[in-house]
CSV table of C-alpha atoms in Angstrom, one decimal:
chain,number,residue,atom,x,y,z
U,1229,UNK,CA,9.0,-11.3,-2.2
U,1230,UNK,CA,8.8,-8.3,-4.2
U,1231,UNK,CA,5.0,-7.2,-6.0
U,1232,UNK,CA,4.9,-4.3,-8.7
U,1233,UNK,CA,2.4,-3.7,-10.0
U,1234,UNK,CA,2.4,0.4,-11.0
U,1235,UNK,CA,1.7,2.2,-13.7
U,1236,UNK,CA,-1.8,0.4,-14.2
U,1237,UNK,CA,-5.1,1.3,-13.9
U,1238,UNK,CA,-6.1,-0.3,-10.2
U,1239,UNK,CA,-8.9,1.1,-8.3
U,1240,UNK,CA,-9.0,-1.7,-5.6
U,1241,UNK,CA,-6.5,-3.4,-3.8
U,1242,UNK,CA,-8.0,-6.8,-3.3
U,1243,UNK,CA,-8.3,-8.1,0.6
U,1244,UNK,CA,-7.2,-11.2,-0.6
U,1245,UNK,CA,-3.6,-9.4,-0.8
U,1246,UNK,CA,-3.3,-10.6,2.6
U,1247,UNK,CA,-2.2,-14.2,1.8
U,1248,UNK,CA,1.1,-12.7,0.5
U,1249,UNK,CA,2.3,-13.0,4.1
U,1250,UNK,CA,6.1,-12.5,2.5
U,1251,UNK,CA,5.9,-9.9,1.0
U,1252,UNK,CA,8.5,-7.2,1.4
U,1253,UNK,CA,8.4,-4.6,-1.5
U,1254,UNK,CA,4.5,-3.8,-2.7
U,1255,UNK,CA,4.7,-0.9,-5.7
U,1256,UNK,CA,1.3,0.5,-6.4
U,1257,UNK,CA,2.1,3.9,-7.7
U,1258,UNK,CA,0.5,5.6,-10.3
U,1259,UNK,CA,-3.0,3.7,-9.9
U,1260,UNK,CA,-6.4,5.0,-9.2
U,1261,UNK,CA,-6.8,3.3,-5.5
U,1262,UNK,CA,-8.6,5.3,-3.3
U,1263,UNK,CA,-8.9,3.7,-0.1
U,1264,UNK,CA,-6.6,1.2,1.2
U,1265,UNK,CA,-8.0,-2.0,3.0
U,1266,UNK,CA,-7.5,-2.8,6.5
U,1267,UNK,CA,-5.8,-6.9,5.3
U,1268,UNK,CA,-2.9,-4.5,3.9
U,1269,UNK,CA,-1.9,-3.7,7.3
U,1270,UNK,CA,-1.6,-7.7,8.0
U,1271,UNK,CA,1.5,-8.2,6.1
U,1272,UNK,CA,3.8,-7.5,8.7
U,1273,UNK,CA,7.2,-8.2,6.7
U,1274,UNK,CA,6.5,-5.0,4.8
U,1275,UNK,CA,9.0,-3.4,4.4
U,1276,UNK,CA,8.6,-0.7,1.3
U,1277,UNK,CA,5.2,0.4,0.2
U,1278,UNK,CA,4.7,2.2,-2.7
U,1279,UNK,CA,1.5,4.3,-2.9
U,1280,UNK,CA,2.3,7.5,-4.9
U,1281,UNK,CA,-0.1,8.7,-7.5
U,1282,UNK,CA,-3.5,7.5,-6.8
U,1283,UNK,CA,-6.1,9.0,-5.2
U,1284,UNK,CA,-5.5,8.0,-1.7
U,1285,UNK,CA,-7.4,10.5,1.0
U,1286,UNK,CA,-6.5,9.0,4.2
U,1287,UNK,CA,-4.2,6.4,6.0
U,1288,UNK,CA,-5.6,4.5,8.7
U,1289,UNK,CA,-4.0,4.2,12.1
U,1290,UNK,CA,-3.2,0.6,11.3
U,1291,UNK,CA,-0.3,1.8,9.5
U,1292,UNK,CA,1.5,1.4,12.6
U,1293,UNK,CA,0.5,-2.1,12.6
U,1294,UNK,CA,3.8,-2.3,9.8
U,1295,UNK,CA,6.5,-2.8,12.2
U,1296,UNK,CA,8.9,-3.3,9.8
U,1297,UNK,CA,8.1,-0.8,7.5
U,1298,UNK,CA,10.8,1.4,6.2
U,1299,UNK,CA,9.7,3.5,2.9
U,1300,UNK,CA,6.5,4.7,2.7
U,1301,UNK,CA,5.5,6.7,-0.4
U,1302,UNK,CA,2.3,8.7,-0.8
U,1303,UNK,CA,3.4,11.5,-2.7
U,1304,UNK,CA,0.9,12.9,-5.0
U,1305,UNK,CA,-2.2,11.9,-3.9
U,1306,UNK,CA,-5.4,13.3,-2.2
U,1307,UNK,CA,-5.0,12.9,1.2
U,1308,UNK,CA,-6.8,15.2,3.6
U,1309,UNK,CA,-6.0,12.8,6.9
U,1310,UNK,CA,-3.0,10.6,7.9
């Protein structure tokens, strides 16, 4: 299952994003997000995520929760920690 949904004006991911326990590609680039919620790190078939151009200042530790992640993209963005 594949989500884009770039090149809008999102501030928020929703916690609900959880349910889409499928999901493989998530595109969020070129947003406004600025934190990312710990439910992200549940969907464990991740396996691109897409987070360039927001204003992202730190990734949490769960990150390594992603076991299958692959591509990770956080170009441009405002991140002081990781």
């Amino acid at each position: 299952t594949y989500l884009y949904a770039n090149n809008n004006k999102i501030t928020k991911i929703n916690p609900d994003i959880q349910a889409l326990e499928s999901l493989i590609t998530l595109n969020l680039s070129n947003n406004q997000i600025k934190e990312l919620p710990k439910e992200l790190f549940h969907l464990t078939h991740l396996q691109e995520l897409y987070l360039s151009d927001n204003h992202i200042q730190k990734v949490d530790n769960q990150l390594s929760q992603l076991d299958n992640l692959r591509y990770l993209h956080l170009q441009n963005n405002k991140l002081k920690a990781i």
